[in-house]
mmCIF file of C-alpha atoms in Angstrom:
data_model
loop_
_atom_site.group_PDB
_atom_site.id
_atom_site.type_symbol
_atom_site.label_atom_id
_atom_site.label_comp_id
_atom_site.label_asym_id
_atom_site.label_seq_id
_atom_site.Cartn_x
_atom_site.Cartn_y
_atom_site.Cartn_z
ATOM 1 C CA UNK D 1 0.000 0.000 0.000
ATOM 2 C CA UNK D 2 1.949 2.999 -1.271
ATOM 3 C CA UNK D 3 1.005 6.283 0.494
ATOM 4 C CA UNK D 4 -0.410 9.111 -1.597
ATOM 5 C CA UNK D 5 0.986 12.625 -1.686
ATOM 6 C CA UNK D 6 -0.759 15.122 0.575
ATOM 7 C CA UNK D 7 -2.478 16.883 -2.323
ATOM 8 C CA UNK D 8 -3.724 13.595 -3.799
ATOM 9 C CA UNK D 9 -4.915 12.418 -0.375
ATOM 10 C CA UNK D 10 -6.905 15.619 0.077
ATOM 11 C CA UNK D 11 -8.439 15.375 -3.388
ATOM 12 C CA UNK D 12 -9.451 11.732 -2.881
ATOM 13 C CA UNK D 13 -10.891 12.482 0.562
ATOM 14 C CA UNK D 14 -13.084 15.466 -0.369
ATOM 15 C CA UNK D 15 -14.200 14.002 -3.688
ATOM 16 C CA UNK D 16 -15.389 10.931 -1.803
ATOM 17 C CA UNK D 17 -17.170 12.891 0.940
ATOM 18 C CA UNK D 18 -18.653 15.802 -1.012
ATOM 19 C CA UNK D 19 -18.253 14.916 -4.683
ATOM 20 C CA UNK D 20 -15.883 17.852 -5.144
ATOM 21 C CA UNK D 21 -12.473 18.768 -3.770
ATOM 22 C CA UNK D 22 -13.582 22.184 -2.566
ATOM 23 C CA UNK D 23 -17.109 21.605 -1.228
ATOM 24 C CA UNK D 24 -17.124 21.836 2.556
ATOM 25 C CA UNK D 25 -13.348 22.315 2.709
ATOM 26 C CA UNK D 26 -13.581 25.565 4.711
ATOM 27 C CA UNK D 27 -15.964 24.273 7.363
ATOM 28 C CA UNK D 28 -14.093 20.992 7.860
ATOM 29 C CA UNK D 29 -10.558 22.072 6.966
ATOM 30 C CA UNK D 30 -8.961 21.686 10.395
ATOM 31 C CA UNK D 31 -10.494 18.350 11.314
ATOM 32 C CA UNK D 32 -9.990 16.931 7.821
ATOM 33 C CA UNK D 33 -6.252 17.623 8.163
ATOM 34 C CA UNK D 34 -6.222 15.575 11.381
ATOM 35 C CA UNK D 35 -8.174 12.706 9.849
ATOM 36 C CA UNK D 36 -6.018 12.637 6.717
ATOM 37 C CA UNK D 37 -2.865 12.636 8.844
ATOM 38 C CA UNK D 38 -4.146 9.596 10.736
ATOM 39 C CA UNK D 39 -4.870 7.831 7.430
ATOM 40 C CA UNK D 40 -1.185 8.166 6.559
ATOM 41 C CA UNK D 41 -1.881 8.638 2.861
ATOM 42 C CA UNK D 42 -3.138 5.048 2.536
ATOM 43 C CA UNK D 43 -5.823 5.008 -0.216
ATOM 44 C CA UNK D 44 -7.954 2.277 1.365
ATOM 45 C CA UNK D 45 -7.939 4.096 4.724
ATOM 46 C CA UNK D 46 -8.898 7.404 3.089
ATOM 47 C CA UNK D 47 -11.685 5.839 1.028
ATOM 48 C CA UNK D 48 -13.058 3.920 4.007
ATOM 49 C CA UNK D 49 -13.162 6.906 6.383
ATOM 50 C CA UNK D 50 -14.409 9.297 3.680
ATOM 51 C CA UNK D 51 -17.164 6.861 2.693
ATOM 52 C CA UNK D 52 -18.165 6.544 6.347
ATOM 53 C CA UNK D 53 -18.467 10.332 6.671
ATOM 54 C CA UNK D 54 -20.347 10.596 3.376
ATOM 55 C CA UNK D 55 -22.995 8.160 4.633
ATOM 56 C CA UNK D 56 -23.932 10.574 7.441
ATOM 57 C CA UNK D 57 -26.100 12.997 5.497
ATOM 58 C CA UNK D 58 -26.040 15.753 8.098
ATOM 59 C CA UNK D 59 -22.262 15.869 7.931
ATOM 60 C CA UNK D 60 -22.135 17.739 11.249
ATOM 61 C CA UNK D 61 -18.827 18.726 12.802
ATOM 62 C CA UNK D 62 -19.796 16.679 15.895
ATOM 63 C CA UNK D 63 -20.008 13.553 13.749
ATOM 64 C CA UNK D 64 -16.602 14.292 12.269
ATOM 65 C CA UNK D 65 -15.169 14.875 15.748
ATOM 66 C CA UNK D 66 -16.603 11.591 16.990
ATOM 67 C CA UNK D 67 -15.063 9.604 14.138
ATOM 68 C CA UNK D 68 -11.762 11.459 14.464
ATOM 69 C CA UNK D 69 -11.625 10.660 18.178
ATOM 70 C CA UNK D 70 -12.440 7.025 17.450
ATOM 71 C CA UNK D 71 -9.296 6.765 15.366
ATOM 72 C CA UNK D 72 -7.145 7.580 18.392
ATOM 73 C CA UNK D 73 -3.873 9.446 18.671
ATOM 74 C CA UNK D 74 -1.607 6.561 17.663
ATOM 75 C CA UNK D 75 -2.822 6.633 14.071
ATOM 76 C CA UNK D 76 -1.124 9.982 13.555
ATOM 77 C CA UNK D 77 2.327 8.532 14.163
ATOM 78 C CA UNK D 78 1.912 4.881 13.217
ATOM 79 C CA UNK D 79 -0.536 4.336 10.320
ATOM 80 C CA UNK D 80 0.626 0.803 9.532
ATOM 81 C CA UNK D 81 -1.052 -2.574 9.210
ATOM 82 C CA UNK D 82 -2.549 -2.832 12.700
ATOM 83 C CA UNK D 83 -3.793 0.752 12.622
ATOM 84 C CA UNK D 84 -5.209 0.181 9.146
ATOM 85 C CA UNK D 85 -7.252 -2.659 10.554
ATOM 86 C CA UNK D 86 -8.512 -0.276 13.223
ATOM 87 C CA UNK D 87 -9.798 2.106 10.548
ATOM 88 C CA UNK D 88 -11.572 -0.713 8.734
ATOM 89 C CA UNK D 89 -13.022 -1.963 12.008
ATOM 90 C CA UNK D 90 -14.391 1.536 12.713
ATOM 91 C CA UNK D 91 -16.262 1.440 9.422
ATOM 92 C CA UNK D 92 -17.687 -1.978 10.313
ATOM 93 C CA UNK D 93 -18.751 -0.704 13.752
ATOM 94 C CA UNK D 94 -20.749 2.095 12.108
ATOM 95 C CA UNK D 95 -22.357 -0.304 9.645
ATOM 96 C CA UNK D 96 -26.133 -0.636 9.923
ATOM 97 C CA UNK D 97 -27.186 -3.852 11.645
ATOM 98 C CA UNK D 98 -29.045 -5.284 8.642
ATOM 99 C CA UNK D 99 -25.975 -4.789 6.422
ATOM 100 C CA UNK D 100 -23.528 -6.617 8.681
ATOM 101 C CA UNK D 101 -24.459 -10.200 7.718
ATOM 102 C CA UNK D 102 -24.488 -9.184 4.045
ATOM 103 C CA UNK D 103 -20.990 -7.740 4.410
ATOM 104 C CA UNK D 104 -19.651 -10.741 6.331
ATOM 105 C CA UNK D 105 -21.125 -13.117 3.737
ATOM 106 C CA UNK D 106 -18.508 -11.843 1.265
ATOM 107 C CA UNK D 107 -16.084 -14.048 3.186
ATOM 108 C CA UNK D 108 -17.563 -17.023 1.345
ATOM 109 C CA UNK D 109 -15.589 -15.929 -1.740
ATOM 110 C CA UNK D 110 -11.826 -16.419 -2.266
ATOM 111 C CA UNK D 111 -9.412 -13.491 -2.233
ATOM 112 C CA UNK D 112 -9.445 -11.307 -5.358
ATOM 113 C CA UNK D 113 -12.392 -13.242 -6.801
ATOM 114 C CA UNK D 114 -14.678 -11.319 -9.143
ATOM 115 C CA UNK D 115 -18.078 -11.429 -7.447
ATOM 116 C CA UNK D 116 -21.256 -11.221 -9.516
ATOM 117 C CA UNK D 117 -23.820 -8.943 -7.896
ATOM 118 C CA UNK D 118 -26.829 -11.088 -8.847
ATOM 119 C CA UNK D 119 -25.217 -14.174 -7.299
ATOM 120 C CA UNK D 120 -24.511 -12.304 -4.091
ATOM 121 C CA UNK D 121 -27.938 -10.709 -3.642
ATOM 122 C CA UNK D 122 -29.737 -13.994 -4.375
ATOM 123 C CA UNK D 123 -27.595 -15.754 -1.805
ATOM 124 C CA UNK D 124 -28.420 -13.028 0.722
ATOM 125 C CA UNK D 125 -32.113 -13.539 0.030
ATOM 126 C CA UNK D 126 -31.803 -17.320 0.334
ATOM 127 C CA UNK D 127 -30.096 -16.853 3.704
ATOM 128 C CA UNK D 128 -32.872 -14.559 4.925
ATOM 129 C CA UNK D 129 -30.700 -11.445 5.296
ATOM 130 C CA UNK D 130 -33.003 -9.194 3.262
ATOM 131 C CA UNK D 131 -36.040 -7.491 4.799
ATOM 132 C CA UNK D 132 -39.292 -7.172 2.875
ATOM 133 C CA UNK D 133 -40.093 -3.478 3.317
ATOM 134 C CA UNK D 134 -43.735 -2.604 2.662
ATOM 135 C CA UNK D 135 -44.122 -5.233 -0.039
ATOM 136 C CA UNK D 136 -41.009 -4.175 -1.977
ATOM 137 C CA UNK D 137 -39.371 -6.695 -4.292
ATOM 138 C CA UNK D 138 -36.723 -8.568 -2.263
ATOM 139 C CA UNK D 139 -34.183 -8.480 -5.064
ATOM 140 C CA UNK D 140 -34.544 -4.715 -5.431
ATOM 141 C CA UNK D 141 -34.024 -4.313 -1.679
ATOM 142 C CA UNK D 142 -30.969 -6.599 -1.790
ATOM 143 C CA UNK D 143 -29.496 -4.578 -4.649
ATOM 144 C CA UNK D 144 -29.909 -1.430 -2.548
ATOM 145 C CA UNK D 145 -27.880 -3.176 0.190
ATOM 146 C CA UNK D 146 -25.191 -3.887 -2.410
ATOM 147 C CA UNK D 147 -25.099 -0.238 -3.474
ATOM 148 C CA UNK D 148 -24.872 0.855 0.160
ATOM 149 C CA UNK D 149 -21.810 -1.347 0.724
ATOM 150 C CA UNK D 150 -20.177 0.210 -2.342
ATOM 151 C CA UNK D 151 -21.029 3.728 -1.171
ATOM 152 C CA UNK D 152 -19.419 2.955 2.174
ATOM 153 C CA UNK D 153 -16.231 1.862 0.445
ATOM 154 C CA UNK D 154 -16.471 -1.668 1.820
ATOM 155 C CA UNK D 155 -16.448 -3.371 -1.571
ATOM 156 C CA UNK D 156 -14.797 -2.260 -4.802
ATOM 157 C CA UNK D 157 -17.019 -1.824 -7.886
ATOM 158 C CA UNK D 158 -15.805 -3.440 -11.086
ATOM 159 C CA UNK D 159 -17.929 -3.853 -14.216
ATOM 160 C CA UNK D 160 -20.968 -1.655 -14.796
ATOM 161 C CA UNK D 161 -23.926 -2.058 -17.155
ATOM 162 C CA UNK D 162 -26.264 0.834 -17.937
ATOM 163 C CA UNK D 163 -25.006 2.667 -14.882
ATOM 164 C CA UNK D 164 -25.438 -0.269 -12.467
ATOM 165 C CA UNK D 165 -22.487 -2.040 -10.870
ATOM 166 C CA UNK D 166 -22.873 -5.739 -11.748
ATOM 167 C CA UNK D 167 -19.576 -7.132 -10.407
ATOM 168 C CA UNK D 168 -17.289 -6.260 -7.525
ATOM 169 C CA UNK D 169 -14.155 -7.309 -5.675
ATOM 170 C CA UNK D 170 -13.116 -7.047 -2.049
ATOM 171 C CA UNK D 171 -9.755 -5.705 -0.917
ATOM 172 C CA UNK D 172 -7.578 -8.308 0.768
ATOM 173 C CA UNK D 173 -7.432 -6.248 3.982
ATOM 174 C CA UNK D 174 -11.210 -5.927 4.032
ATOM 175 C CA UNK D 175 -11.451 -9.680 3.524
ATOM 176 C CA UNK D 176 -9.061 -10.136 6.439
ATOM 177 C CA UNK D 177 -11.425 -8.072 8.608
ATOM 178 C CA UNK D 178 -14.424 -10.091 7.427
ATOM 179 C CA UNK D 179 -12.797 -13.426 8.230
ATOM 180 C CA UNK D 180 -11.682 -12.134 11.619
ATOM 181 C CA UNK D 181 -15.223 -11.000 12.501
ATOM 182 C CA UNK D 182 -16.649 -14.227 11.097
ATOM 183 C CA UNK D 183 -14.411 -16.261 13.377
ATOM 184 C CA UNK D 184 -15.474 -14.213 16.404
ATOM 185 C CA UNK D 185 -19.169 -14.664 15.625
ATOM 186 C CA UNK D 186 -18.932 -18.192 14.168
ATOM 187 C CA UNK D 187 -20.470 -16.755 11.008
ATOM 188 C CA UNK D 188 -18.327 -18.357 8.271
ATOM 189 C CA UNK D 189 -15.756 -21.165 8.247
ATOM 190 C CA UNK D 190 -13.222 -21.353 5.405
ATOM 191 C CA UNK D 191 -11.053 -24.373 4.597
ATOM 192 C CA UNK D 192 -7.833 -24.020 2.609
ATOM 193 C CA UNK D 193 -6.137 -27.316 3.541
ATOM 194 C CA UNK D 194 -6.627 -30.684 5.277
ATOM 195 C CA UNK D 195 -5.733 -29.228 8.651
ATOM 196 C CA UNK D 196 -8.652 -26.799 8.455
ATOM 197 C CA UNK D 197 -11.070 -29.652 7.785
ATOM 198 C CA UNK D 198 -9.767 -31.562 10.781
ATOM 199 C CA UNK D 199 -9.996 -28.465 12.980
ATOM 200 C CA UNK D 200 -13.657 -27.946 12.121
ATOM 201 C CA UNK D 201 -14.357 -31.546 12.989
ATOM 202 C CA UNK D 202 -12.839 -31.089 16.466
ATOM 203 C CA UNK D 203 -14.443 -27.711 17.221
ATOM 204 C CA UNK D 204 -17.065 -27.398 19.922
ATOM 205 C CA UNK D 205 -19.208 -25.064 17.821
ATOM 206 C CA UNK D 206 -21.205 -26.120 14.791
ATOM 207 C CA UNK D 207 -20.215 -24.779 11.390
ATOM 208 C CA UNK D 208 -22.966 -22.565 9.948
ATOM 209 C CA UNK D 209 -21.552 -21.452 6.611
ATOM 210 C CA UNK D 210 -18.725 -23.315 4.943
ATOM 211 C CA UNK D 211 -16.513 -22.261 2.041
ATOM 212 C CA UNK D 212 -14.096 -24.837 0.635
ATOM 213 C CA UNK D 213 -11.265 -23.092 -1.217
ATOM 214 C CA UNK D 214 -8.710 -25.858 -1.559
ATOM 215 C CA UNK D 215 -7.833 -29.118 -3.277
ATOM 216 C CA UNK D 216 -8.949 -31.254 -0.346
ATOM 217 C CA UNK D 217 -9.766 -34.818 -1.368
ATOM 218 C CA UNK D 218 -12.705 -36.965 -0.327
ATOM 219 C CA UNK D 219 -11.074 -38.731 2.615
ATOM 220 C CA UNK D 220 -12.282 -36.149 5.119
ATOM 221 C CA UNK D 221 -15.941 -36.202 4.101
ATOM 222 C CA UNK D 222 -17.273 -38.614 6.733
ATOM 223 C CA UNK D 223 -15.361 -37.022 9.613
ATOM 224 C CA UNK D 224 -16.307 -33.495 8.587
ATOM 225 C CA UNK D 225 -19.988 -34.291 8.258
ATOM 226 C CA UNK D 226 -20.302 -34.809 12.014
ATOM 227 C CA UNK D 227 -19.475 -31.140 12.655
ATOM 228 C CA UNK D 228 -21.623 -29.683 9.880
ATOM 229 C CA UNK D 229 -25.254 -30.750 10.297
ATOM 230 C CA UNK D 230 -26.328 -27.122 10.818
ATOM 231 C CA UNK D 231 -24.686 -25.743 7.655
ATOM 232 C CA UNK D 232 -26.897 -23.213 5.841
ATOM 233 C CA UNK D 233 -24.516 -22.232 3.020
ATOM 234 C CA UNK D 234 -21.881 -24.311 1.258
ATOM 235 C CA UNK D 235 -19.648 -23.013 -1.530
ATOM 236 C CA UNK D 236 -16.811 -24.887 -3.214
ATOM 237 C CA UNK D 237 -14.102 -23.292 -5.350
ATOM 238 C CA UNK D 238 -11.110 -24.703 -7.180
ATOM 239 C CA UNK D 239 -10.071 -28.167 -8.282
ATOM 240 C CA UNK D 240 -11.226 -30.143 -5.270
ATOM 241 C CA UNK D 241 -12.506 -33.717 -5.503
ATOM 242 C CA UNK D 242 -14.192 -33.414 -2.145
ATOM 243 C CA UNK D 243 -17.946 -33.949 -2.309
ATOM 244 C CA UNK D 244 -20.292 -32.860 0.408
ATOM 245 C CA UNK D 245 -22.338 -35.730 1.910
ATOM 246 C CA UNK D 246 -25.554 -33.943 0.983
ATOM 247 C CA UNK D 247 -28.117 -36.228 2.666
ATOM 248 C CA UNK D 248 -26.813 -35.116 6.076
ATOM 249 C CA UNK D 249 -27.336 -31.402 5.439
ATOM 250 C CA UNK D 250 -31.075 -30.941 5.824
ATOM 251 C CA UNK D 251 -30.768 -27.228 6.737
ATOM 252 C CA UNK D 252 -28.836 -26.261 3.602
ATOM 253 C CA UNK D 253 -30.194 -23.151 1.854
ATOM 254 C CA UNK D 254 -27.331 -22.158 -0.455
ATOM 255 C CA UNK D 255 -25.275 -24.622 -2.498
ATOM 256 C CA UNK D 256 -22.738 -23.369 -5.065
ATOM 257 C CA UNK D 257 -19.841 -24.900 -6.996
ATOM 258 C CA UNK D 258 -17.305 -23.016 -9.105
ATOM 259 C CA UNK D 259 -14.589 -24.941 -10.931
ATOM 260 C CA UNK D 260 -12.029 -23.864 -13.580
ATOM 261 C CA UNK D 261 -13.106 -23.978 -17.212
ATOM 262 C CA UNK D 262 -11.074 -27.102 -18.066
ATOM 263 C CA UNK D 263 -11.688 -29.015 -14.812
ATOM 264 C CA UNK D 264 -13.317 -32.296 -15.875
ATOM 265 C CA UNK D 265 -15.151 -33.879 -12.998
ATOM 266 C CA UNK D 266 -18.562 -35.188 -12.024
ATOM 267 C CA UNK D 267 -20.715 -33.305 -9.546
ATOM 268 C CA UNK D 268 -23.233 -35.673 -8.028
ATOM 269 C CA UNK D 269 -26.267 -33.653 -6.946
ATOM 270 C CA UNK D 270 -28.802 -36.464 -6.955
ATOM 271 C CA UNK D 271 -29.233 -36.134 -3.196
ATOM 272 C CA UNK D 272 -30.347 -32.501 -3.499
ATOM 273 C CA UNK D 273 -33.878 -33.753 -4.068
ATOM 274 C CA UNK D 274 -34.103 -34.285 -0.304
ATOM 275 C CA UNK D 275 -32.884 -30.809 0.692
ATOM 276 C CA UNK D 276 -36.293 -29.423 1.549
ATOM 277 C CA UNK D 277 -34.998 -25.967 2.607
ATOM 278 C CA UNK D 278 -32.696 -25.432 -0.407
ATOM 279 C CA UNK D 279 -33.268 -22.022 -1.980
ATOM 280 C CA UNK D 280 -30.218 -21.450 -4.155
ATOM 281 C CA UNK D 281 -28.329 -23.927 -6.349
ATOM 282 C CA UNK D 282 -25.631 -22.878 -8.808
ATOM 283 C CA UNK D 283 -22.964 -24.816 -10.669
ATOM 284 C CA UNK D 284 -20.343 -22.985 -12.707
ATOM 285 C CA UNK D 285 -18.180 -25.708 -14.258
ATOM 286 C CA UNK D 286 -18.344 -25.746 -18.041
ATOM 287 C CA UNK D 287 -16.323 -28.963 -18.460
ATOM 288 C CA UNK D 288 -17.995 -30.858 -15.629
ATOM 289 C CA UNK D 289 -20.821 -33.359 -15.719
ATOM 290 C CA UNK D 290 -23.692 -32.797 -13.301
ATOM 291 C CA UNK D 291 -26.041 -35.502 -12.101
ATOM 292 C CA UNK D 292 -29.397 -34.186 -10.923
ATOM 293 C CA UNK D 293 -32.138 -36.098 -9.113
ATOM 294 C CA UNK D 294 -34.818 -37.672 -11.288
ATOM 295 C CA UNK D 295 -37.421 -35.586 -9.444
ATOM 296 C CA UNK D 296 -37.015 -32.182 -7.796
ATOM 297 C CA UNK D 297 -40.594 -31.171 -7.084
ATOM 298 C CA UNK D 298 -39.832 -31.658 -3.377
ATOM 299 C CA UNK D 299 -37.628 -28.531 -3.478
ATOM 300 C CA UNK D 300 -40.626 -26.323 -2.820
ATOM 301 C CA UNK D 301 -38.499 -23.396 -1.583
ATOM 302 C CA UNK D 302 -36.001 -23.373 -4.469
ATOM 303 C CA UNK D 303 -35.676 -19.844 -5.865
ATOM 304 C CA UNK D 304 -32.562 -20.065 -8.057
ATOM 305 C CA UNK D 305 -31.378 -22.925 -10.277
ATOM 306 C CA UNK D 306 -28.386 -21.924 -12.388
ATOM 307 C CA UNK D 307 -26.348 -24.545 -14.233
ATOM 308 C CA UNK D 308 -23.303 -23.807 -16.405
ATOM 309 C CA UNK D 309 -22.033 -27.271 -17.258
ATOM 310 C CA UNK D 310 -21.965 -29.994 -19.898
ATOM 311 C CA UNK D 311 -25.335 -31.153 -21.259
ATOM 312 C CA UNK D 312 -27.349 -33.097 -18.702
ATOM 313 C CA UNK D 313 -28.602 -36.411 -20.028
ATOM 314 C CA UNK D 314 -31.747 -36.436 -17.946
ATOM 315 C CA UNK D 315 -33.088 -33.102 -16.807
ATOM 316 C CA UNK D 316 -35.894 -33.326 -14.194
ATOM 317 C CA UNK D 317 -39.183 -33.032 -16.047
ATOM 318 C CA UNK D 318 -41.086 -31.983 -12.914
ATOM 319 C CA UNK D 319 -39.210 -28.690 -12.644
ATOM 320 C CA UNK D 320 -42.404 -26.954 -13.745
ATOM 321 C CA UNK D 321 -43.918 -27.893 -10.365
ATOM 322 C CA UNK D 322 -41.612 -25.523 -8.464
ATOM 323 C CA UNK D 323 -43.924 -22.656 -7.595
ATOM 324 C CA UNK D 324 -41.226 -20.475 -5.988
ATOM 325 C CA UNK D 325 -38.567 -20.769 -8.690
ATOM 326 C CA UNK D 326 -37.635 -17.225 -9.772
ATOM 327 C CA UNK D 327 -34.359 -17.713 -11.663
ATOM 328 C CA UNK D 328 -33.811 -20.588 -14.097
ATOM 329 C CA UNK D 329 -30.564 -20.799 -16.095
ATOM 330 C CA UNK D 330 -30.637 -24.030 -18.099
ATOM 331 C CA UNK D 331 -27.431 -25.898 -19.014
ATOM 332 C CA UNK D 332 -26.172 -26.284 -22.577
ATOM 333 C CA UNK D 333 -28.397 -28.176 -25.046
ATOM 334 C CA UNK D 334 -31.383 -28.219 -22.685
ATOM 335 C CA UNK D 335 -34.748 -27.458 -24.252
ATOM 336 C CA UNK D 336 -37.500 -25.426 -22.673
ATOM 337 C CA UNK D 337 -39.175 -27.616 -20.039
ATOM 338 C CA UNK D 338 -42.418 -29.228 -21.105
ATOM 339 C CA UNK D 339 -45.177 -27.264 -19.409
ATOM 340 C CA UNK D 340 -43.127 -24.045 -19.208
ATOM 341 C CA UNK D 341 -46.390 -22.085 -19.153
ATOM 342 C CA UNK D 342 -46.995 -23.309 -15.586
ATOM 343 C CA UNK D 343 -43.863 -21.597 -14.234
ATOM 344 C CA UNK D 344 -45.624 -18.337 -13.399
ATOM 345 C CA UNK D 345 -43.086 -17.255 -10.784
ATOM 346 C CA UNK D 346 -40.033 -17.248 -13.087
ATOM 347 C CA UNK D 347 -38.522 -13.778 -13.572
ATOM 348 C CA UNK D 348 -35.196 -14.873 -15.148
ATOM 349 C CA UNK D 349 -34.980 -17.503 -17.885
ATOM 350 C CA UNK D 350 -31.952 -18.516 -19.977
ATOM 351 C CA UNK D 351 -32.232 -21.286 -22.582
ATOM 352 C CA UNK D 352 -29.328 -22.078 -24.913
ATOM 353 C CA UNK D 353 -31.158 -24.498 -27.202
ATOM 354 C CA UNK D 354 -34.423 -23.600 -28.882
ATOM 355 C CA UNK D 355 -33.778 -25.885 -31.879
ATOM 356 C CA UNK D 356 -36.364 -28.541 -30.998
ATOM 357 C CA UNK D 357 -38.645 -26.669 -28.623
ATOM 358 C CA UNK D 358 -42.251 -27.459 -29.431
ATOM 359 C CA UNK D 359 -44.717 -24.859 -30.617
ATOM 360 C CA UNK D 360 -46.671 -25.382 -27.392
ATOM 361 C CA UNK D 361 -43.676 -24.475 -25.195
ATOM 362 C CA UNK D 362 -42.809 -21.470 -27.365
ATOM 363 C CA UNK D 363 -46.358 -20.172 -27.021
ATOM 364 C CA UNK D 364 -46.202 -20.963 -23.328
ATOM 365 C CA UNK D 365 -43.543 -18.281 -22.868
ATOM 366 C CA UNK D 366 -46.281 -15.676 -23.267
ATOM 367 C CA UNK D 367 -47.834 -16.815 -19.978
ATOM 368 C CA UNK D 368 -44.709 -16.054 -17.935
ATOM 369 C CA UNK D 369 -46.047 -12.657 -16.957
ATOM 370 C CA UNK D 370 -43.442 -12.108 -14.216
ATOM 371 C CA UNK D 371 -40.530 -12.548 -16.626
ATOM 372 C CA UNK D 372 -38.036 -9.656 -16.401
ATOM 373 C CA UNK D 373 -34.982 -11.177 -18.077
ATOM 374 C CA UNK D 374 -35.091 -13.540 -21.058
ATOM 375 C CA UNK D 375 -32.056 -14.927 -22.869
ATOM 376 C CA UNK D 376 -32.546 -17.386 -25.720
ATOM 377 C CA UNK D 377 -30.285 -19.010 -28.305
ATOM 378 C CA UNK D 378 -32.380 -19.348 -31.450
ATOM 379 C CA UNK D 379 -31.423 -21.279 -34.643
ATOM 380 C CA UNK D 380 -32.048 -19.318 -37.836
ATOM 381 C CA UNK D 381 -32.046 -22.456 -39.962
ATOM 382 C CA UNK D 382 -33.178 -25.738 -38.483
ATOM 383 C CA UNK D 383 -36.038 -28.059 -39.514
ATOM 384 C CA UNK D 384 -37.635 -27.878 -36.062
ATOM 385 C CA UNK D 385 -37.805 -24.089 -36.050
ATOM 386 C CA UNK D 386 -40.467 -23.366 -38.634
ATOM 387 C CA UNK D 387 -41.794 -19.964 -39.668
ATOM 388 C CA UNK D 388 -44.765 -20.690 -37.415
ATOM 389 C CA UNK D 389 -42.419 -21.234 -34.451
ATOM 390 C CA UNK D 390 -40.566 -17.978 -35.138
ATOM 391 C CA UNK D 391 -43.837 -16.058 -35.382
ATOM 392 C CA UNK D 392 -45.043 -17.651 -32.143
ATOM 393 C CA UNK D 393 -41.772 -16.728 -30.413
ATOM 394 C CA UNK D 394 -42.015 -13.093 -31.473
ATOM 395 C CA UNK D 395 -45.647 -12.986 -30.444
ATOM 396 C CA UNK D 396 -44.874 -14.496 -27.033
ATOM 397 C CA UNK D 397 -42.064 -12.018 -26.380
ATOM 398 C CA UNK D 398 -44.351 -9.161 -27.321
ATOM 399 C CA UNK D 399 -46.788 -10.185 -24.591
ATOM 400 C CA UNK D 400 -44.207 -10.070 -21.775
ATOM 401 C CA UNK D 401 -45.105 -6.665 -20.335
ATOM 402 C CA UNK D 402 -42.664 -6.815 -17.405
ATOM 403 C CA UNK D 403 -39.658 -7.768 -19.530
ATOM 404 C CA UNK D 404 -36.647 -5.502 -18.907
ATOM 405 C CA UNK D 405 -33.753 -7.415 -20.485
ATOM 406 C CA UNK D 406 -33.984 -9.435 -23.708
ATOM 407 C CA UNK D 407 -31.143 -11.277 -25.443
ATOM 408 C CA UNK D 408 -31.682 -13.305 -28.604
ATOM 409 C CA UNK D 409 -28.595 -15.048 -29.967
ATOM 410 C CA UNK D 410 -29.121 -16.334 -33.487
ATOM 411 C CA UNK D 411 -27.117 -19.281 -34.793
ATOM 412 C CA UNK D 412 -27.094 -21.653 -37.739
ATOM 413 C CA UNK D 413 -27.493 -25.403 -37.397
ATOM 414 C CA UNK D 414 -27.586 -27.576 -40.482
ATOM 415 C CA UNK D 415 -26.251 -30.955 -41.627
ATOM 416 C CA UNK D 416 -25.137 -31.718 -38.105
ATOM 417 C CA UNK D 417 -22.921 -28.626 -37.780
ATOM 418 C CA UNK D 418 -23.228 -25.410 -35.794
ATOM 419 C CA UNK D 419 -21.974 -22.087 -37.093
#
């Protein structure tokens, strides 16, 4: 962390607090000099404190004095690692209660990982962190939480789309704070190696949220299961062959796997059919094979099913029975489910293969009145996609009054070849 020059520190500070270098500089000149001195020119410290001040709309001098006093005198002479943690901790202390679990949940992701906003907010909702205010849409409320964390400088915005931040990262020092707080509160447990797995098995407390970020093999699975019956969220990253003994995790709400593009493995999810409380299921492993249960209608609380993997030989036909399914991302070469018109709750639908979808299913899209995002891969030349099917598709799309995002990818398929 290379310190900034005094002039650059000042510019960064006031731009973050007031949106301009000069606004408010007279009124707060003296105290801002003290605060900036305690930040030691460290960009993360300046952004964090400035974002904290900016979130107090009144911006009174008393508020500034209180935060300045909270930093303590030692910051002025020793703004190094330990003091930096103190600044970050101050920002966490001032964080609104309902935002704290959302912030700590970022510890489920590995260091420097690009985090997709929609994944994060849907996981928050599945965990029950988001409050339904006066009938407001939960996802809209969750997105406002996400924006608030950005405004407070707690997460770093990355990619934007039409003015909205859609991906973010978390600074390694902020992640260090999160994991420290998570350990104190038994909020998240992260495993990087075999020793971590063994430690969780011997702990007195029960693991609530577990993130596997290592290449741990399957030998520990039986021993670990005894300490994890209360797990609510499980995420797995990297090239690990470890497989969660799913039947023992009846309280699981969030289940996510993310493997490298070329990692060829089999993810056996047949036992998920018994996870009654499961709300979120995502697999991001393009070279992996996924085995799903023959029937999933028992997952009555499932809200998100997102599969990025190799084609699934047998996709559950009773998926249309899931009344609370809001987000459905189908794997490669999976047709629209038969009876798609019954999935009234779906607001997000991605289908990569419309080549053999029946006219009935295409017309059924028109009945998905809650659909907000639709992404389809449509063949421009294929015997199954007749002019009648194309007309029906256009007609169905035209009847989706709540649709906000539409993506139609056209492709050619003939004589057994794609182009």
